[in-house]
């Protein structure tokens, strides 16, 4: 299985899901979750823009395991801040509706780690036009070889985020021009996370095959390079799929 290309929701490093050395960014592909909320298209985003009055929104379970323990610490420093809405909630029709309404009415959406580094909330925020504030130090993002998340999200270290007042000062330092630019790019990026039947060009299915194609090229590079190298050549390959070129027993 180490030599297979895995399609994964994240690169969980806790050991709860994958064995050590079983998955890696070098050969595997991270996929986005299916959004739990309805897609807010460009017309929807334009209509929602003047109604984004909340600075920072979060709805979900505030107590999680593993890396998700950061949530309770974040809630403690954020819940009484002006311009912040934090709601305890879970998945269900009412929960989805409340999350959708809250995200479409907010500028920023808090996206902390869950039981694993990733969370569907991140993709709910993206398709809602709400700028994600990612607090998940070990998160690996889908299709990052093709997409630049710096254009649409803010990534904050956990050590900074749990300092009283730090997150709010940081968010208030983001200029209106930066916010407008990120909202524009969110509208463009959203299509990459909309699963469909049939699959659409540049949708997540198409992006997955593009990423797999890139992984295959990388694997072929390592294999073919290893097959031609001779003793004393520089070894820069960390891929388990390599096969060495041994000339010791070659007969002329």
Coordinates of C-alpha atoms in Angstrom, one line a residue:
X1 CA 0.0 0.0 0.0
X2 CA 3.0 2.3 0.5
X3 CA 3.4 2.3 -3.3
X4 CA -0.2 3.2 -4.1
X5 CA -1.4 6.7 -4.7
X6 CA -3.9 7.4 -1.9
X7 CA -6.8 9.8 -2.1
X8 CA -7.2 11.3 1.4
X9 CA -9.2 13.9 3.3
X10 CA -6.0 15.0 5.1
X11 CA -2.5 13.9 6.2
X12 CA -3.4 13.0 9.8
X13 CA -0.2 12.6 11.7
X14 CA -1.7 11.3 15.0
X15 CA -1.4 7.7 13.9
X16 CA -5.2 7.2 14.4
X17 CA -5.9 6.7 10.7
X18 CA -2.7 5.8 8.8
X19 CA 0.4 3.8 9.8
X20 CA 3.7 5.7 9.9
X21 CA 5.2 6.1 6.5
X22 CA 2.0 4.9 4.8
X23 CA 1.0 8.3 3.3
X24 CA 3.0 11.3 2.1
X25 CA 2.6 14.5 0.1
X26 CA 5.2 13.2 -2.3
X27 CA 2.9 10.4 -3.7
X28 CA -0.7 11.0 -2.3
X29 CA -3.5 13.4 -3.1
X30 CA -5.6 15.4 -0.6
X31 CA -9.2 15.8 -1.5
X32 CA -11.8 18.4 -0.4
X33 CA -14.8 17.5 1.7
X34 CA -18.2 17.7 0.1
X35 CA -19.7 21.1 1.3
X36 CA -22.5 20.8 3.8
X37 CA -24.1 24.1 2.7
X38 CA -25.5 25.3 -0.6
X39 CA -23.1 26.8 -3.1
X40 CA -23.3 30.6 -3.2
X41 CA -22.6 31.5 -6.8
X42 CA -21.3 34.9 -8.1
X43 CA -24.8 36.4 -8.1
X44 CA -25.4 35.1 -4.6
X45 CA -22.1 36.5 -3.4
X46 CA -22.9 39.9 -4.9
X47 CA -26.2 40.0 -3.1
X48 CA -24.7 38.8 0.2
X49 CA -21.9 41.4 0.2
X50 CA -23.7 44.3 1.9
X51 CA -25.2 41.9 4.5
X52 CA -21.8 40.7 5.8
X53 CA -21.9 42.5 9.1
X54 CA -20.3 39.9 11.3
X55 CA -16.5 40.1 11.5
X56 CA -15.9 36.5 12.5
X57 CA -18.2 33.5 12.6
X58 CA -18.0 30.0 13.9
X59 CA -20.6 27.3 14.3
X60 CA -19.8 23.7 15.3
X61 CA -18.7 21.5 18.2
X62 CA -16.4 23.4 20.5
X63 CA -14.9 20.3 22.1
X64 CA -12.9 17.8 20.0
X65 CA -10.1 15.4 20.4
X66 CA -6.4 15.4 19.3
X67 CA -5.6 18.7 17.5
X68 CA -9.2 19.8 17.8
X69 CA -8.6 20.7 21.5
X70 CA -7.5 24.0 20.1
X71 CA -11.2 24.9 19.7
X72 CA -12.0 25.2 23.4
X73 CA -9.0 27.5 23.8
X74 CA -10.0 29.7 20.9
X75 CA -13.6 29.9 22.1
X76 CA -12.3 31.1 25.5
X77 CA -10.5 34.1 24.0
X78 CA -13.0 34.9 21.3
X79 CA -16.5 34.4 22.6
X80 CA -17.0 37.8 24.2
X81 CA -15.2 39.8 21.5
X82 CA -17.2 42.5 19.6
X83 CA -18.2 41.4 16.1
X84 CA -17.8 37.7 16.8
X85 CA -20.5 35.0 16.7
X86 CA -19.7 31.6 18.1
X87 CA -22.5 29.0 18.2
X88 CA -22.4 25.4 19.5
X89 CA -24.0 23.2 16.8
X90 CA -23.9 19.9 14.8
X91 CA -24.8 18.7 11.4
X92 CA -28.5 18.4 10.5
X93 CA -31.0 20.4 8.5
X94 CA -31.3 23.2 11.1
X95 CA -27.5 23.1 11.7
X96 CA -26.8 23.4 7.9
X97 CA -29.2 26.3 7.6
X98 CA -27.8 28.1 10.6
X99 CA -24.2 27.6 9.3
X100 CA -25.1 28.8 5.8
X101 CA -26.9 31.9 7.1
X102 CA -24.0 32.7 9.5
X103 CA -21.3 32.3 6.9
X104 CA -23.1 34.3 4.2
X105 CA -23.5 37.1 6.8
X106 CA -19.8 37.2 7.9
X107 CA -16.5 38.5 6.5
X108 CA -14.3 35.9 8.1
X109 CA -15.1 32.3 9.2
X110 CA -13.0 30.5 11.8
X111 CA -11.7 27.1 10.6
X112 CA -9.9 25.3 13.5
X113 CA -8.7 21.8 13.5
X114 CA -11.2 19.0 14.3
X115 CA -10.4 15.5 15.5
X116 CA -8.0 15.5 12.5
X117 CA -6.3 18.6 11.0
X118 CA -9.0 19.1 8.3
X119 CA -12.7 20.0 8.6
X120 CA -15.6 20.3 6.2
X121 CA -16.2 23.8 7.7
X122 CA -13.3 25.1 5.6
X123 CA -15.0 24.2 2.3
X124 CA -18.4 25.4 3.6
X125 CA -16.7 28.8 4.2
X126 CA -15.1 28.8 0.7
X127 CA -18.3 28.1 -1.2
X128 CA -20.1 30.7 1.0
X129 CA -17.7 33.5 0.1
X130 CA -16.5 33.8 3.8
X131 CA -12.8 34.2 4.1
X132 CA -11.5 31.2 6.2
X133 CA -9.2 31.9 9.2
X134 CA -7.4 28.6 9.4
X135 CA -6.0 27.5 12.8
X136 CA -4.7 24.1 12.2
X137 CA -0.9 23.8 12.3
X138 CA -0.7 20.4 10.6
X139 CA -3.3 20.9 7.9
X140 CA -2.5 19.9 4.3
X141 CA -4.8 21.5 1.7
X142 CA -6.3 19.9 -1.4
X143 CA -4.8 20.7 -4.8
X144 CA -2.2 23.0 -3.4
X145 CA 0.1 22.2 -6.3
X146 CA -2.5 24.0 -8.5
X147 CA -4.1 26.5 -6.1
X148 CA -2.7 29.4 -4.1
X149 CA -4.7 29.5 -0.8
X150 CA -2.9 32.7 0.3
X151 CA -5.3 34.5 -2.1
X152 CA -8.4 33.3 -0.3
X153 CA -7.6 32.4 3.3
X154 CA -5.6 33.5 6.4
X155 CA -3.5 30.9 8.1
X156 CA -2.7 31.5 11.8
X157 CA -0.5 29.5 14.1
X158 CA -2.2 28.0 17.1
X159 CA 0.3 29.6 19.5
X160 CA -0.6 33.1 18.2
X161 CA -4.4 32.4 17.9
X162 CA -4.9 31.5 21.6
X163 CA -3.3 34.8 22.8
X164 CA -6.1 37.1 24.1
X165 CA -6.8 39.8 21.5
X166 CA -4.4 38.5 18.9
X167 CA -6.9 37.2 16.4
X168 CA -9.1 40.3 16.6
X169 CA -6.2 42.7 16.1
X170 CA -5.0 40.6 13.2
X171 CA -8.4 40.6 11.4
X172 CA -8.9 44.3 12.0
X173 CA -5.5 45.0 10.4
X174 CA -6.6 43.4 7.1
X175 CA -7.5 46.3 4.8
X176 CA -10.8 46.6 2.9
X177 CA -8.9 46.3 -0.3
X178 CA -7.3 43.0 0.8
X179 CA -10.8 41.7 1.9
X180 CA -12.3 42.6 -1.5
X181 CA -9.5 40.9 -3.3
X182 CA -9.8 37.7 -1.2
X183 CA -13.6 37.7 -1.7
X184 CA -13.1 38.0 -5.5
X185 CA -10.7 35.1 -5.5
X186 CA -13.1 33.0 -3.4
X187 CA -15.7 33.4 -6.1
X188 CA -13.2 32.1 -8.6
X189 CA -11.9 29.3 -6.4
X190 CA -15.3 27.9 -5.4
X191 CA -15.8 25.9 -8.6
X192 CA -12.8 23.7 -7.6
X193 CA -14.8 22.3 -4.7
X194 CA -18.2 21.7 -6.3
X195 CA -18.6 18.0 -7.0
X196 CA -21.0 17.2 -9.8
X197 CA -22.6 14.5 -12.0
X198 CA -21.4 14.8 -14.6
X199 CA -18.1 16.1 -13.4
X200 CA -17.3 19.6 -14.7
X201 CA -14.0 21.0 -16.1
X202 CA -11.8 22.3 -13.2
X203 CA -14.2 20.7 -10.7
X204 CA -12.8 18.6 -7.9
X205 CA -12.9 15.4 -10.0
X206 CA -10.9 17.1 -12.8
X207 CA -8.5 18.6 -10.3
X208 CA -7.9 15.2 -8.7
X209 CA -6.9 13.7 -12.0
X210 CA -4.6 16.6 -12.7
X211 CA -2.9 16.0 -9.3
X212 CA -2.6 12.3 -9.9
X213 CA -1.0 13.0 -13.3
X214 CA 1.5 15.1 -11.6
X215 CA 2.2 12.4 -9.0
X216 CA 2.7 9.8 -11.7
X217 CA 5.2 12.0 -13.5
X218 CA 7.1 12.5 -10.2
X219 CA 7.1 8.8 -9.5
X220 CA 8.3 8.0 -13.0
X221 CA 11.1 10.5 -12.6
X222 CA 12.3 8.8 -9.4
X223 CA 12.0 5.3 -10.9
X224 CA 13.8 6.1 -14.2
X225 CA 16.5 8.2 -12.5
X226 CA 17.2 5.4 -10.0
X227 CA 17.3 2.8 -12.8
X228 CA 20.0 4.8 -14.6
X229 CA 22.2 5.8 -11.7
X230 CA 25.4 3.9 -10.9
X231 CA 27.3 3.4 -7.7
X232 CA 28.6 6.7 -6.3
X233 CA 25.8 8.8 -7.9
X234 CA 24.0 11.4 -5.7
X235 CA 20.9 10.0 -4.1
X236 CA 18.2 12.6 -3.6
X237 CA 15.2 10.2 -3.9
X238 CA 13.0 9.6 -0.9
X239 CA 10.4 7.5 -2.8
X240 CA 9.8 3.9 -1.9
X241 CA 9.1 3.1 -5.5
X242 CA 12.7 3.4 -6.7
X243 CA 14.7 0.5 -8.1
X244 CA 18.4 0.7 -8.2
X245 CA 20.6 0.2 -11.3
X246 CA 23.1 -2.4 -10.2
X247 CA 26.1 -3.0 -12.6
X248 CA 28.0 -5.2 -10.2
X249 CA 26.8 -8.5 -11.9
X250 CA 26.5 -7.1 -15.4
X251 CA 28.2 -9.4 -17.9
X252 CA 29.8 -7.9 -21.0

